[in-house]
Amino acid sequence: MEKLIITIAPTGNVPTKELNPHSPLTVDEIVEDIKKCRELGASIAHIHVRDKDLKPTSDREIFKKVLDKLDEENVDIIKQVSTGARGGGNTIDWRGQMLDLNVHMASLSTGSSNFPTSVNANSPELIEALAKKMLDNNIKPEIEVFDVAMIHNAVRLMKKGILKPPLHFNLVMNVPGSIPGTPKNLMFLVESLPQGSTWTVSGIGKSQIQMITMAILLGGHVRTGLEDCLYYEKGILATNEMLVKRVVRIAKELGREIATVEEAKNILNLV
């Protein structure tokens, strides 16, 4: 079985200091958490950024500040930027503005889905434009799957030559409004992936431990972090370090070794 790739998602669009005071929101806080999690075993950083008011943004210049600071501090990690929807609009100019930066990977949702209070809107035109820009810039997409149709949309784009195999998927389980995080649903998604794909699981909220454990046992990879899980357990707020340490502990108990950054690059065909 391949070694386990751990992705750290230190902050997303939802975390605030009010929800969890450990949430990293500034450039310095985000970089510091990524640095600590890299030392604990994470080999991919899934990066969101915030504007001067600490609101989610796709601003290229803020992404660049995070990436430059990671380089300045010699943080050897696979850099993956988020192209997810957030303030500013759903155009390629807004959502894909950071895709000319020096990164290894970027997220690509291949369909629309529901969030608790909003629509995660991704039109066919936008999806193709983002995928083409990633292809042009030699950035490997991580295909974000909130429901099974997104797998089949990715296969269609692969057949059109816009996505290059082998594909890499992130199976996002248990977002309210999207596919629930159950063992049966995870097995269904994994069995639906095209042959030769690699895959990661993001277990949101209460589903995290179960989904992480299943992914480790099935030969997949895992994502953790405050983007996905604000609480370590009921009544105990999480930190990114706590969440990565838990993944490492579970993997060790189950006999799965942790991948280094170079090993992760080989597994994901980034070299």
Tab-separated table of C-alpha atoms in Angstrom:
chain	number	residue	atom	x	y	z
A	1	MET	CA	0.000	0.000	0.000
A	2	GLU	CA	1.224	3.516	-0.795
A	3	LYS	CA	2.393	5.727	2.014
A	4	LEU	CA	-0.215	8.135	3.344
A	5	ILE	CA	-0.342	11.701	2.048
A	6	ILE	CA	-1.646	14.162	4.633
A	7	THR	CA	-3.098	17.451	3.395
A	8	ILE	CA	-3.491	20.288	5.858
A	9	ALA	CA	-6.324	22.750	5.175
A	10	PRO	CA	-5.533	25.326	7.865
A	11	THR	CA	-8.418	27.690	7.129
A	12	GLY	CA	-11.293	27.870	4.668
A	13	ASN	CA	-14.114	30.299	4.018
A	14	VAL	CA	-15.960	29.539	7.268
A	15	PRO	CA	-13.553	29.714	10.260
A	16	THR	CA	-13.443	32.899	12.321
A	17	LYS	CA	-11.810	33.778	15.615
A	18	GLU	CA	-15.307	33.771	17.139
A	19	LEU	CA	-15.954	30.196	16.019
A	20	ASN	CA	-12.482	29.013	16.973
A	21	PRO	CA	-9.802	31.392	18.287
A	22	HIS	CA	-7.102	29.088	16.877
A	23	SER	CA	-8.215	29.807	13.294
A	24	PRO	CA	-5.303	31.211	11.249
A	25	LEU	CA	-6.591	34.151	9.209
A	26	THR	CA	-3.654	36.464	8.512
A	27	VAL	CA	-0.759	35.642	6.183
A	28	ASP	CA	1.611	35.141	9.117
A	29	GLU	CA	-0.843	32.911	10.999
A	30	ILE	CA	-1.560	30.749	7.951
A	31	VAL	CA	2.132	30.266	7.184
A	32	GLU	CA	2.956	29.490	10.816
A	33	ASP	CA	0.288	26.780	11.001
A	34	ILE	CA	1.390	25.253	7.695
A	35	LYS	CA	4.985	25.230	8.919
A	36	LYS	CA	4.063	23.463	12.175
A	37	CYS	CA	1.880	20.905	10.370
A	38	ARG	CA	4.600	20.195	7.819
A	39	GLU	CA	6.947	19.304	10.694
A	40	LEU	CA	4.294	16.904	12.031
A	41	GLY	CA	3.890	15.024	8.745
A	42	ALA	CA	1.648	17.000	6.377
A	43	SER	CA	3.006	17.082	2.816
A	44	ILE	CA	0.335	19.226	1.065
A	45	ALA	CA	-0.979	22.635	2.115
A	46	HIS	CA	-4.451	23.500	0.794
A	47	ILE	CA	-4.398	27.283	0.894
A	48	HIS	CA	-7.239	29.791	1.321
A	49	VAL	CA	-6.575	33.458	2.078
A	50	ARG	CA	-8.343	36.422	3.679
A	51	ASP	CA	-8.439	40.112	2.790
A	52	LYS	CA	-7.566	43.050	5.102
A	53	ASP	CA	-10.978	42.661	6.782
A	54	LEU	CA	-10.297	38.921	7.271
A	55	LYS	CA	-12.998	38.019	4.737
A	56	PRO	CA	-12.440	35.145	2.275
A	57	THR	CA	-10.915	36.304	-1.003
A	58	SER	CA	-9.344	35.090	-4.240
A	59	ASP	CA	-6.952	38.050	-4.348
A	60	ARG	CA	-3.808	36.976	-6.208
A	61	GLU	CA	-1.558	39.299	-4.256
A	62	ILE	CA	-2.538	37.788	-0.912
A	63	PHE	CA	-1.976	34.281	-2.215
A	64	LYS	CA	1.441	35.450	-3.412
A	65	LYS	CA	2.271	36.792	0.048
A	66	VAL	CA	1.527	33.398	1.603
A	67	LEU	CA	3.522	31.519	-1.041
A	68	ASP	CA	6.473	33.921	-0.835
A	69	LYS	CA	6.583	33.666	2.951
A	70	LEU	CA	6.518	29.861	2.777
A	71	ASP	CA	9.517	30.054	0.445
A	72	GLU	CA	11.298	32.612	2.636
A	73	GLU	CA	10.910	30.320	5.642
A	74	ASN	CA	12.021	27.267	3.625
A	75	VAL	CA	8.798	25.350	4.208
A	76	ASP	CA	9.152	22.354	1.915
A	77	ILE	CA	5.547	21.434	1.169
A	78	ILE	CA	3.339	20.866	-1.884
A	79	LYS	CA	1.483	24.125	-2.420
A	80	GLN	CA	-2.163	23.784	-3.436
A	81	VAL	CA	-4.263	26.925	-3.900
A	82	SER	CA	-8.039	27.026	-3.636
A	83	THR	CA	-10.099	28.310	-6.567
A	84	GLY	CA	-13.337	27.900	-4.607
A	85	ALA	CA	-16.089	30.527	-4.743
A	86	ARG	CA	-15.757	33.488	-2.417
A	87	GLY	CA	-16.383	37.237	-2.479
A	88	GLY	CA	-15.714	38.860	-5.848
A	89	GLY	CA	-17.718	36.836	-8.316
A	90	ASN	CA	-17.757	33.617	-10.298
A	91	THR	CA	-15.650	34.667	-13.284
A	92	ILE	CA	-12.407	33.071	-14.416
A	93	ASP	CA	-10.668	36.415	-13.886
A	94	TRP	CA	-11.626	36.351	-10.211
A	95	ARG	CA	-11.653	32.665	-9.345
A	96	GLY	CA	-8.523	31.789	-11.329
A	97	GLN	CA	-6.392	34.879	-10.841
A	98	MET	CA	-3.803	33.043	-8.700
A	99	LEU	CA	-3.193	30.282	-11.241
A	100	ASP	CA	-0.140	31.967	-12.747
A	101	LEU	CA	1.706	31.707	-9.430
A	102	ASN	CA	4.354	29.083	-8.768
A	103	VAL	CA	2.262	26.310	-7.206
A	104	HIS	CA	2.070	22.553	-7.649
A	105	MET	CA	-1.700	22.036	-7.422
A	106	ALA	CA	-5.052	23.825	-7.333
A	107	SER	CA	-8.561	22.796	-6.367
A	108	LEU	CA	-11.152	22.312	-9.106
A	109	SER	CA	-14.802	21.676	-8.300
A	110	THR	CA	-16.279	19.950	-11.344
A	111	GLY	CA	-19.901	20.771	-10.589
A	112	SER	CA	-22.235	22.823	-8.449
A	113	SER	CA	-23.538	21.790	-5.044
A	114	ASN	CA	-25.305	23.168	-1.994
A	115	PHE	CA	-23.656	24.578	1.104
A	116	PRO	CA	-25.706	25.123	4.281
A	117	THR	CA	-26.799	28.656	3.356
A	118	SER	CA	-25.596	29.144	-0.218
A	119	VAL	CA	-24.947	27.534	-3.582
A	120	ASN	CA	-21.451	26.390	-4.517
A	121	ALA	CA	-21.892	27.502	-8.126
A	122	ASN	CA	-19.554	26.221	-10.836
A	123	SER	CA	-20.840	26.595	-14.379
A	124	PRO	CA	-19.540	24.289	-17.139
A	125	GLU	CA	-17.860	27.287	-18.781
A	126	LEU	CA	-16.072	28.293	-15.561
A	127	ILE	CA	-14.961	24.727	-14.818
A	128	GLU	CA	-13.428	24.346	-18.272
A	129	ALA	CA	-11.747	27.759	-18.092
A	130	LEU	CA	-10.173	26.967	-14.725
A	131	ALA	CA	-9.062	23.515	-15.894
A	132	LYS	CA	-7.505	24.959	-19.067
A	133	LYS	CA	-5.625	27.607	-17.092
A	134	MET	CA	-4.274	24.914	-14.759
A	135	LEU	CA	-3.211	22.854	-17.765
A	136	ASP	CA	-1.495	25.849	-19.391
A	137	ASN	CA	0.405	26.596	-16.174
A	138	ASN	CA	1.390	22.972	-15.451
A	139	ILE	CA	-0.691	22.904	-12.262
A	140	LYS	CA	-2.231	19.578	-11.269
A	141	PRO	CA	-5.923	19.887	-10.402
A	142	GLU	CA	-7.290	18.335	-7.249
A	143	ILE	CA	-10.856	17.549	-8.292
A	144	GLU	CA	-13.195	18.465	-5.448
A	145	VAL	CA	-16.099	16.011	-5.297
A	146	PHE	CA	-19.170	16.998	-3.283
A	147	ASP	CA	-21.378	14.487	-5.121
A	148	VAL	CA	-20.901	11.622	-7.558
A	149	ALA	CA	-21.769	13.623	-10.688
A	150	MET	CA	-18.564	15.611	-10.189
A	151	ILE	CA	-16.548	12.429	-10.787
A	152	HIS	CA	-18.299	11.826	-14.099
A	153	ASN	CA	-17.870	15.468	-15.111
A	154	ALA	CA	-14.133	15.106	-14.497
A	155	VAL	CA	-14.016	11.975	-16.657
A	156	ARG	CA	-15.777	13.888	-19.439
A	157	LEU	CA	-13.182	16.670	-19.230
A	158	MET	CA	-10.433	14.056	-19.286
A	159	LYS	CA	-11.869	12.590	-22.493
A	160	LYS	CA	-11.843	16.092	-23.995
A	161	GLY	CA	-8.150	16.423	-23.105
A	162	ILE	CA	-8.676	19.287	-20.656
A	163	LEU	CA	-7.756	17.140	-17.652
A	164	LYS	CA	-4.733	14.850	-17.940
A	165	PRO	CA	-4.696	11.402	-16.304
A	166	PRO	CA	-3.980	10.110	-13.781
A	167	LEU	CA	-6.563	12.259	-12.018
A	168	HIS	CA	-6.471	13.165	-8.347
A	169	PHE	CA	-9.715	13.563	-6.397
A	170	ASN	CA	-10.668	14.973	-3.006
A	171	LEU	CA	-13.875	13.334	-1.797
A	172	VAL	CA	-15.536	15.955	0.398
A	173	MET	CA	-17.909	14.124	2.704
A	174	ASN	CA	-20.620	15.468	5.007
A	175	VAL	CA	-21.050	19.084	3.914
A	176	PRO	CA	-24.715	19.839	4.763
A	177	GLY	CA	-26.543	19.840	1.437
A	178	SER	CA	-24.056	17.514	-0.276
A	179	ILE	CA	-23.214	13.814	0.041
A	180	PRO	CA	-23.342	12.551	3.661
A	181	GLY	CA	-20.172	11.162	5.228
A	182	THR	CA	-21.066	7.494	5.609
A	183	PRO	CA	-18.981	4.371	4.928
A	184	LYS	CA	-21.446	3.268	2.240
A	185	ASN	CA	-21.228	6.604	0.431
A	186	LEU	CA	-17.431	6.654	0.609
A	187	MET	CA	-17.221	3.164	-0.884
A	188	PHE	CA	-19.610	4.223	-3.657
A	189	LEU	CA	-17.476	7.264	-4.536
A	190	VAL	CA	-14.213	5.306	-4.467
A	191	GLU	CA	-15.674	2.596	-6.693
A	192	SER	CA	-16.828	5.306	-9.133
A	193	LEU	CA	-13.336	6.754	-9.684
A	194	PRO	CA	-11.569	6.148	-13.002
A	195	GLN	CA	-8.877	3.489	-12.906
A	196	GLY	CA	-5.454	4.737	-11.898
A	197	SER	CA	-6.730	7.737	-9.946
A	198	THR	CA	-5.398	8.838	-6.588
A	199	TRP	CA	-7.802	10.108	-3.967
A	200	THR	CA	-8.042	11.950	-0.686
A	201	VAL	CA	-10.948	12.151	1.752
A	202	SER	CA	-12.090	15.255	3.618
A	203	GLY	CA	-14.429	14.275	6.430
A	204	ILE	CA	-16.322	17.382	7.478
A	205	GLY	CA	-17.255	17.894	11.118
A	206	LYS	CA	-18.416	14.817	13.001
A	207	SER	CA	-17.606	12.486	10.078
A	208	GLN	CA	-13.889	13.252	10.170
A	209	ILE	CA	-12.509	10.400	12.276
A	210	GLN	CA	-14.585	7.725	10.562
A	211	MET	CA	-13.777	8.990	7.045
A	212	ILE	CA	-10.062	9.416	7.828
A	213	THR	CA	-9.838	5.900	9.251
A	214	MET	CA	-11.598	4.381	6.248
A	215	ALA	CA	-9.378	6.251	3.807
A	216	ILE	CA	-6.246	5.013	5.578
A	217	LEU	CA	-7.514	1.414	5.477
A	218	LEU	CA	-8.622	1.601	1.828
A	219	GLY	CA	-5.336	2.991	0.533
A	220	GLY	CA	-6.527	6.542	-0.010
A	221	HIS	CA	-5.128	9.732	1.462
A	222	VAL	CA	-6.525	12.227	3.957
A	223	ARG	CA	-7.122	15.924	4.481
A	224	THR	CA	-7.583	17.544	7.858
A	225	GLY	CA	-7.506	21.026	9.335
A	226	LEU	CA	-9.752	23.740	10.691
A	227	GLU	CA	-11.359	24.225	7.287
A	228	ASP	CA	-12.982	20.836	7.807
A	229	CYS	CA	-13.282	20.447	11.558
A	230	LEU	CA	-13.404	23.214	14.178
A	231	TYR	CA	-13.728	20.825	17.122
A	232	TYR	CA	-11.343	18.046	18.118
A	233	GLU	CA	-14.186	16.356	19.954
A	234	LYS	CA	-17.402	17.547	21.563
A	235	GLY	CA	-16.665	20.615	23.659
A	236	ILE	CA	-12.953	20.783	22.736
A	237	LEU	CA	-11.861	23.266	20.085
A	238	ALA	CA	-9.244	21.944	17.663
A	239	THR	CA	-5.947	23.339	16.461
A	240	ASN	CA	-4.415	22.380	13.135
A	241	GLU	CA	-1.556	20.707	14.976
A	242	MET	CA	-3.933	18.593	17.053
A	243	LEU	CA	-5.751	17.404	13.937
A	244	VAL	CA	-2.566	16.407	12.086
A	245	LYS	CA	-1.215	14.612	15.161
A	246	ARG	CA	-4.439	12.584	15.315
A	247	VAL	CA	-4.114	11.487	11.691
A	248	VAL	CA	-0.506	10.432	12.265
A	249	ARG	CA	-1.508	8.485	15.375
A	250	ILE	CA	-4.373	6.663	13.623
A	251	ALA	CA	-2.153	5.835	10.648
A	252	LYS	CA	0.526	4.440	12.946
A	253	GLU	CA	-1.996	2.270	14.782
A	254	LEU	CA	-3.249	0.940	11.437
A	255	GLY	CA	0.246	0.278	10.089
A	256	ARG	CA	0.279	2.942	7.359
A	257	GLU	CA	3.472	4.936	6.911
A	258	ILE	CA	3.377	8.703	6.320
A	259	ALA	CA	4.627	10.008	2.963
A	260	THR	CA	7.375	12.603	2.802
A	261	VAL	CA	6.958	15.556	0.445
A	262	GLU	CA	9.093	13.888	-2.231
A	263	GLU	CA	7.185	10.615	-1.867
A	264	ALA	CA	3.890	12.506	-2.137
A	265	LYS	CA	5.101	14.183	-5.337
A	266	ASN	CA	5.906	10.773	-6.808
A	267	ILE	CA	2.537	9.310	-5.807
A	268	LEU	CA	0.710	12.277	-7.375
A	269	ASN	CA	2.894	12.362	-10.509
A	270	LEU	CA	4.122	15.877	-9.754
A	271	VAL	CA	7.708	15.087	-10.766
